[in-house]
Amino acid sequence: HLQHEGLFPLCAGCHEGITEGDRATSFPEAGLCAGCHDGSAQPLVEWAPPDPSQTTLSFTHSQHVTVVDGAGEAGVDCAGCHVSQGGRRMEVVPLSPDGCLTCHGDPPASHQAQQSDCATCHVSVAQVDAGADWMESRLAPSDHDDEFLSSHGPPAIDAPARCATCHVQDRCVSCHVDAGLEALAAVPAAPRDWKLPLMQAAYPIPGSHVDPDFERSHGPLVTGPSDCSTCHVQEDCASCHLSPLPTSAQAMTSADASHAPGVSLAPGLPGSHETPFFMSAHSLLAGASAETCAGCHTQEYCASCHMAPSAPGFHPTNFVARHPAEAGRMTADCSNCHQTQVFCRSCHVEIGRGAPGRLGSEYHDAEPLWLLRHGQPARQGLEQCASCHTQQDCLQCHSQLGAFKISPHGPDFDPELAAQKNPWICTACHIGRIGLEGLEEEWK
């Protein structure tokens, strides 16, 4: 440029269309130079204009020549960007990022800082022909530290265009199972002819998952498939849960339909099962919450030990025929393994031992005046009563709506304490007559 300073008084002599964004006339053709460069007086010239698609800068000359400074005058001319300060008009120097930042007010020291909005000046790397190579050589912003992978979700959702400056969607879906997220869809995919190196999926362990009790208590935390589907596929749930899977797990993406592998959980024992004496002490957990066991075990699995004739401490042969005596003496707590309201009652009703309606002597015919003194045994072993009776049987006499209206409360009954523990249990007898709001007055 400097050698032609006297020949071209205006930049537009060669770069006529550059200020209007006309690519065809932005740079001169080599044939226009042949008047001097004819191969005799001057050597021939062969050249091609630069390819604008080799940078992620969102830059056009037409946008910059119309910039107006605070005084209302044109604030940018060719020399303002292409000539060093104090240099001659045609002493053109290569552009650098520092030249842009002097006007854009983002000093080089913070150019790649966390608060930088990359999309202000940059386009997606997917729009750059050499973007695949550029991705491998880029410098990471200052907020992309070792912990960034585990916390990048919220900033990516807030500003997906910032991510798209350096990343393509193909990289996101190498880890993300839920590829349909709106933030992922906002990041352009790589052109088909790109050859990207394979990305190894990485799944940081969230802080909540480190809790030793997380495996047992994670169920209520899962309000929908989106809570887990960033890292997990449906098969991860199936590694522990029996079929049919929980509703939230059924709605998750399967491994076959996902580009990402997911965490790939392997079946393992819950923490509670790793205690040395779990097999001999598990009845307490099973009796307290059978639903917890049912997530992994079937009744057949339990029966393989509990119903085996050779199993010590469990039911021997023909136990059903002689179990009433042991059940009555509470030699073994049946409720540890059986839900007496269902398991026992279903058999008792079938053989005619269940209460058919209006209570009479039936099963208790060997006990004179049983109805008058059954209160104490019922309070001491209500599980035995539940094997034949339902709550409705008791309410025939004890309910405020029943025929006899006999109070089930003992002489030392504290209604206020009972209401503090579980006020809804009171409604089984009282709600039909006075309503829940009237219970407090009746207790007084």
Tab-separated table of N, CA and C in Angstrom, residues 215-315:
chain	number	residue	atom	x	y	z
A	215	GLU	N	-29.395	-42.184	47.701
A	215	GLU	CA	-30.011	-43.296	46.979
A	215	GLU	C	-31.388	-43.630	47.542
A	216	ARG	N	-31.501	-43.596	48.858
A	216	ARG	CA	-32.765	-43.965	49.488
A	216	ARG	C	-33.803	-42.857	49.383
A	217	SER	N	-33.350	-41.599	49.397
A	217	SER	CA	-34.280	-40.476	49.514
A	217	SER	C	-34.443	-39.679	48.229
A	218	HIS	N	-33.887	-40.137	47.095
A	218	HIS	CA	-33.931	-39.294	45.896
A	218	HIS	C	-35.294	-39.291	45.215
A	219	GLY	N	-36.150	-40.252	45.542
A	219	GLY	CA	-37.438	-40.351	44.863
A	219	GLY	C	-38.260	-39.073	44.903
A	220	PRO	N	-38.532	-38.486	46.101
A	220	PRO	CA	-39.346	-37.251	46.143
A	220	PRO	C	-38.713	-36.075	45.420
A	221	LEU	N	-37.381	-36.094	45.214
A	221	LEU	CA	-36.717	-34.985	44.525
A	221	LEU	C	-36.990	-35.007	43.032
A	222	VAL	N	-37.387	-36.169	42.507
A	222	VAL	CA	-37.609	-36.309	41.066
A	222	VAL	C	-39.055	-35.952	40.765
A	223	THR	N	-39.299	-34.698	40.382
A	223	THR	CA	-40.650	-34.248	40.074
A	223	THR	C	-41.009	-34.451	38.607
A	224	GLY	N	-40.016	-34.774	37.772
A	224	GLY	CA	-40.251	-34.987	36.351
A	224	GLY	C	-38.974	-35.449	35.685
A	225	PRO	N	-39.040	-35.910	34.447
A	225	PRO	CA	-37.846	-36.430	33.778
A	225	PRO	C	-36.747	-35.396	33.588
A	226	SER	N	-37.126	-34.099	33.501
A	226	SER	CA	-36.109	-33.070	33.265
A	226	SER	C	-35.159	-32.918	34.442
A	227	ASP	N	-35.550	-33.383	35.638
A	227	ASP	CA	-34.676	-33.262	36.799
A	227	ASP	C	-33.432	-34.135	36.676
A	228	CYS	N	-33.512	-35.227	35.930
A	228	CYS	CA	-32.404	-36.172	35.849
A	228	CYS	C	-31.888	-36.379	34.428
A	229	SER	N	-32.664	-35.955	33.432
A	229	SER	CA	-32.389	-36.370	32.066
A	229	SER	C	-31.214	-35.665	31.411
A	230	THR	N	-30.559	-34.737	32.096
A	230	THR	CA	-29.336	-34.170	31.535
A	230	THR	C	-28.241	-35.231	31.501
A	231	CYS	N	-28.175	-36.063	32.508
A	231	CYS	CA	-27.096	-37.039	32.628
A	231	CYS	C	-27.570	-38.496	32.526
A	232	HIS	N	-28.837	-38.754	32.779
A	232	HIS	CA	-29.301	-40.136	32.891
A	232	HIS	C	-30.238	-40.523	31.757
A	233	VAL	N	-30.110	-41.752	31.316
A	233	VAL	CA	-31.060	-42.343	30.376
A	233	VAL	C	-31.977	-43.283	31.158
A	234	GLN	N	-33.019	-43.732	30.506
A	234	GLN	CA	-34.009	-44.583	31.162
A	234	GLN	C	-33.379	-45.849	31.729
A	235	GLU	N	-32.360	-46.366	31.045
A	235	GLU	CA	-31.718	-47.596	31.503
A	235	GLU	C	-30.999	-47.415	32.835
A	236	ASP	N	-30.597	-46.177	33.165
A	236	ASP	CA	-29.970	-45.939	34.459
A	236	ASP	C	-30.944	-46.232	35.589
A	237	CYS	N	-32.200	-45.813	35.413
A	237	CYS	CA	-33.219	-46.097	36.433
A	237	CYS	C	-33.487	-47.593	36.527
A	238	ALA	N	-33.497	-48.253	35.361
A	238	ALA	CA	-33.794	-49.684	35.331
A	238	ALA	C	-32.696	-50.521	35.974
A	239	SER	N	-31.529	-49.945	36.208
A	239	SER	CA	-30.469	-50.706	36.858
A	239	SER	C	-30.824	-51.047	38.304
A	240	CYS	N	-31.752	-50.285	38.899
A	240	CYS	CA	-32.206	-50.583	40.256
A	240	CYS	C	-33.709	-50.861	40.314
A	241	HIS	N	-34.505	-50.039	39.599
A	241	HIS	CA	-35.967	-50.157	39.683
A	241	HIS	C	-36.472	-51.323	38.842
A	242	LEU	N	-37.410	-52.063	39.401
A	242	LEU	CA	-38.050	-53.134	38.654
A	242	LEU	C	-39.098	-52.577	37.705
A	243	SER	N	-39.464	-53.347	36.722
A	243	SER	CA	-40.532	-52.976	35.803
A	243	SER	C	-41.884	-53.248	36.475
A	244	PRO	N	-42.870	-52.353	36.323
A	244	PRO	CA	-42.825	-51.117	35.548
A	244	PRO	C	-42.057	-50.018	36.278
A	245	LEU	N	-41.309	-49.230	35.511
A	245	LEU	CA	-40.518	-48.150	36.079
A	245	LEU	C	-41.424	-47.054	36.619
A	246	PRO	N	-40.918	-46.237	37.551
A	246	PRO	CA	-41.700	-45.069	37.992
A	246	PRO	C	-42.085	-44.193	36.805
A	247	THR	N	-43.160	-43.436	36.965
A	247	THR	CA	-43.683	-42.623	35.862
A	247	THR	C	-42.631	-41.671	35.318
A	248	SER	N	-41.874	-41.006	36.194
A	248	SER	CA	-40.860	-40.058	35.735
A	248	SER	C	-39.762	-40.767	34.945
A	249	ALA	N	-39.437	-42.004	35.319
A	249	ALA	CA	-38.406	-42.749	34.598
A	249	ALA	C	-38.899	-43.188	33.222
A	250	GLN	N	-40.171	-43.537	33.126
A	250	GLN	CA	-40.728	-43.956	31.837
A	250	GLN	C	-40.701	-42.828	30.815
A	251	ALA	N	-40.754	-41.572	31.286
A	251	ALA	CA	-40.762	-40.417	30.374
A	251	ALA	C	-39.364	-40.002	29.945
A	252	MET	N	-38.330	-40.621	30.497
A	252	MET	CA	-36.962	-40.241	30.153
A	252	MET	C	-36.538	-40.870	28.831
A	253	THR	N	-35.489	-40.302	28.243
A	253	THR	CA	-34.974	-40.775	26.961
A	253	THR	C	-34.259	-42.111	27.144
A	254	SER	N	-34.486	-43.033	26.224
A	254	SER	CA	-33.783	-44.312	26.285
A	254	SER	C	-32.400	-44.175	25.669
A	255	ALA	N	-31.528	-45.114	25.955
A	255	ALA	CA	-30.160	-45.062	25.445
A	255	ALA	C	-30.133	-45.136	23.919
A	256	ASP	N	-31.062	-45.881	23.332
A	256	ASP	CA	-31.093	-46.025	21.875
A	256	ASP	C	-31.463	-44.725	21.175
A	257	ALA	N	-32.218	-43.861	21.859
A	257	ALA	CA	-32.687	-42.616	21.235
A	257	ALA	C	-31.800	-41.430	21.560
A	258	SER	N	-30.708	-41.635	22.266
A	258	SER	CA	-29.842	-40.538	22.688
A	258	SER	C	-28.474	-40.637	22.020
A	259	HIS	N	-27.909	-39.485	21.671
A	259	HIS	CA	-26.547	-39.457	21.153
A	259	HIS	C	-25.526	-39.646	22.272
A	260	ALA	N	-25.898	-39.234	23.487
A	260	ALA	CA	-24.990	-39.331	24.620
A	260	ALA	C	-25.166	-40.669	25.327
A	261	PRO	N	-24.119	-41.187	25.953
A	261	PRO	CA	-24.226	-42.500	26.608
A	261	PRO	C	-24.949	-42.466	27.937
A	262	GLY	N	-25.021	-41.276	28.579
A	262	GLY	CA	-25.560	-41.231	29.928
A	262	GLY	C	-24.538	-41.732	30.929
A	263	VAL	N	-24.895	-41.663	32.188
A	263	VAL	CA	-23.954	-42.031	33.248
A	263	VAL	C	-23.642	-43.520	33.238
A	264	SER	N	-24.560	-44.335	32.743
A	264	SER	CA	-24.390	-45.792	32.692
A	264	SER	C	-24.212	-46.375	34.093
A	265	LEU	N	-25.245	-46.210	34.897
A	265	LEU	CA	-25.210	-46.742	36.256
A	265	LEU	C	-25.217	-48.263	36.249
A	266	ALA	N	-24.462	-48.822	37.142
A	266	ALA	CA	-24.442	-50.279	37.309
A	266	ALA	C	-25.242	-50.638	38.551
A	267	PRO	N	-25.940	-51.764	38.539
A	267	PRO	CA	-26.697	-52.157	39.731
A	267	PRO	C	-25.765	-52.293	40.937
A	268	GLY	N	-26.257	-51.844	42.068
A	268	GLY	CA	-25.448	-51.931	43.280
A	268	GLY	C	-26.339	-51.939	44.504
A	269	LEU	N	-25.775	-52.347	45.617
A	269	LEU	CA	-26.536	-52.405	46.858
A	269	LEU	C	-26.693	-51.004	47.442
A	270	PRO	N	-27.882	-50.671	47.974
A	270	PRO	CA	-28.023	-49.413	48.717
A	270	PRO	C	-27.109	-49.420	49.933
A	271	GLY	N	-26.828	-48.247	50.441
A	271	GLY	CA	-25.944	-48.144	51.596
A	271	GLY	C	-26.428	-48.913	52.802
A	272	SER	N	-27.772	-48.975	52.974
A	272	SER	CA	-28.320	-49.683	54.136
A	272	SER	C	-28.020	-51.174	54.095
A	273	HIS	N	-27.782	-51.735	52.890
A	273	HIS	CA	-27.560	-53.171	52.747
A	273	HIS	C	-26.111	-53.574	53.005
A	274	GLU	N	-25.235	-52.608	53.179
A	274	GLU	CA	-23.815	-52.911	53.298
A	274	GLU	C	-23.354	-53.118	54.736
A	275	THR	N	-24.300	-53.076	55.672
A	275	THR	CA	-23.935	-53.335	57.062
A	275	THR	C	-23.677	-54.831	57.244
A	276	PRO	N	-22.789	-55.205	58.172
A	276	PRO	CA	-22.403	-56.625	58.311
A	276	PRO	C	-23.564	-57.550	58.642
A	277	PHE	N	-24.565	-57.074	59.394
A	277	PHE	CA	-25.632	-57.959	59.857
A	277	PHE	C	-26.976	-57.623	59.201
A	278	PHE	N	-26.925	-57.127	57.973
A	278	PHE	CA	-28.163	-56.680	57.340
A	278	PHE	C	-29.151	-57.839	57.143
A	279	MET	N	-28.673	-59.003	56.741
A	279	MET	CA	-29.581	-60.111	56.467
A	279	MET	C	-30.361	-60.526	57.704
A	280	SER	N	-29.733	-60.452	58.854
A	280	SER	CA	-30.429	-60.864	60.070
A	280	SER	C	-31.258	-59.739	60.678
A	281	ALA	N	-31.010	-58.474	60.268
A	281	ALA	CA	-31.716	-57.345	60.867
A	281	ALA	C	-32.623	-56.616	59.882
A	282	HIS	N	-32.746	-57.120	58.652
A	282	HIS	CA	-33.490	-56.364	57.651
A	282	HIS	C	-34.989	-56.360	57.879
A	283	SER	N	-35.469	-57.220	58.754
A	283	SER	CA	-36.915	-57.292	58.966
A	283	SER	C	-37.470	-55.977	59.511
A	284	LEU	N	-36.663	-55.232	60.271
A	284	LEU	CA	-37.142	-53.963	60.820
A	284	LEU	C	-37.407	-52.959	59.701
A	285	LEU	N	-36.489	-52.878	58.744
A	285	LEU	CA	-36.678	-51.976	57.604
A	285	LEU	C	-37.831	-52.439	56.731
A	286	ALA	N	-37.908	-53.752	56.492
A	286	ALA	CA	-38.959	-54.282	55.635
A	286	ALA	C	-40.333	-54.077	56.256
A	287	GLY	N	-40.431	-54.270	57.556
A	287	GLY	CA	-41.714	-54.085	58.224
A	287	GLY	C	-42.141	-52.634	58.275
A	288	ALA	N	-41.172	-51.711	58.381
A	288	ALA	CA	-41.501	-50.288	58.477
A	288	ALA	C	-41.925	-49.711	57.133
A	289	SER	N	-41.313	-50.185	56.033
A	289	SER	CA	-41.626	-49.636	54.722
A	289	SER	C	-41.416	-50.704	53.655
A	290	ALA	N	-42.422	-51.512	53.436
A	290	ALA	CA	-42.307	-52.582	52.449
A	290	ALA	C	-42.168	-52.029	51.036
A	291	GLU	N	-42.703	-50.796	50.797
A	291	GLU	CA	-42.608	-50.220	49.463
A	291	GLU	C	-41.157	-50.010	49.046
A	292	THR	N	-40.286	-49.709	50.031
A	292	THR	CA	-38.877	-49.516	49.716
A	292	THR	C	-38.270	-50.794	49.149
A	293	CYS	N	-38.587	-51.922	49.746
A	293	CYS	CA	-38.060	-53.204	49.258
A	293	CYS	C	-38.636	-53.543	47.887
A	294	ALA	N	-39.915	-53.199	47.677
A	294	ALA	CA	-40.590	-53.569	46.435
A	294	ALA	C	-40.004	-52.865	45.221
A	295	GLY	N	-39.193	-51.821	45.434
A	295	GLY	CA	-38.556	-51.175	44.300
A	295	GLY	C	-37.562	-52.070	43.599
A	296	CYS	N	-36.994	-53.040	44.318
A	296	CYS	CA	-35.993	-53.943	43.728
A	296	CYS	C	-36.382	-55.418	43.836
A	297	HIS	N	-37.170	-55.766	44.836
A	297	HIS	CA	-37.437	-57.175	45.109
A	297	HIS	C	-38.893	-57.537	44.843
A	298	THR	N	-39.110	-58.753	44.390
A	298	THR	CA	-40.459	-59.290	44.221
A	298	THR	C	-40.792	-60.162	45.427
A	299	GLN	N	-42.064	-60.542	45.560
A	299	GLN	CA	-42.461	-61.426	46.646
A	299	GLN	C	-41.786	-62.785	46.520
A	300	GLU	N	-41.577	-63.234	45.273
A	300	GLU	CA	-40.921	-64.521	45.076
A	300	GLU	C	-39.503	-64.505	45.635
A	301	TYR	N	-38.828	-63.349	45.514
A	301	TYR	CA	-37.466	-63.235	46.027
A	301	TYR	C	-37.458	-63.409	47.549
A	302	CYS	N	-38.401	-62.751	48.211
A	302	CYS	CA	-38.474	-62.889	49.667
A	302	CYS	C	-38.863	-64.322	50.062
A	303	ALA	N	-39.787	-64.902	49.300
A	303	ALA	CA	-40.269	-66.234	49.634
A	303	ALA	C	-39.200	-67.302	49.477
A	304	SER	N	-38.179	-67.025	48.664
A	304	SER	CA	-37.134	-68.022	48.471
A	304	SER	C	-36.424	-68.340	49.781
A	305	CYS	N	-36.433	-67.403	50.716
A	305	CYS	CA	-35.872	-67.667	52.050
A	305	CYS	C	-36.980	-67.870	53.081
A	306	HIS	N	-37.942	-66.956	53.065
A	306	HIS	CA	-38.938	-66.950	54.137
A	306	HIS	C	-39.875	-68.148	54.080
A	307	MET	N	-40.089	-68.692	52.908
A	307	MET	CA	-41.014	-69.812	52.784
A	307	MET	C	-40.303	-71.145	52.563
A	308	ALA	N	-38.989	-71.141	52.569
A	308	ALA	CA	-38.254	-72.386	52.346
A	308	ALA	C	-38.322	-73.270	53.593
A	309	PRO	N	-38.661	-74.550	53.445
A	309	PRO	CA	-38.753	-75.438	54.620
A	309	PRO	C	-37.438	-75.546	55.375
A	310	SER	N	-36.332	-75.415	54.650
A	310	SER	CA	-35.033	-75.584	55.310
A	310	SER	C	-34.520	-74.306	55.940
A	311	ALA	N	-35.258	-73.210	55.776
A	311	ALA	CA	-34.767	-71.937	56.298
A	311	ALA	C	-34.969	-71.895	57.804
A	312	PRO	N	-33.898	-71.809	58.599
A	312	PRO	CA	-34.040	-71.786	60.060
A	312	PRO	C	-34.710	-70.504	60.517
A	313	GLY	N	-35.636	-70.650	61.474
A	313	GLY	CA	-36.272	-69.475	62.046
A	313	GLY	C	-37.495	-69.018	61.291
A	314	PHE	N	-37.784	-69.626	60.124
A	314	PHE	CA	-38.962	-69.235	59.366
A	314	PHE	C	-39.976	-70.383	59.415
A	315	HIS	N	-40.976	-70.313	58.552
A	315	HIS	CA	-42.103	-71.224	58.692
A	315	HIS	C	-41.731	-72.644	58.281
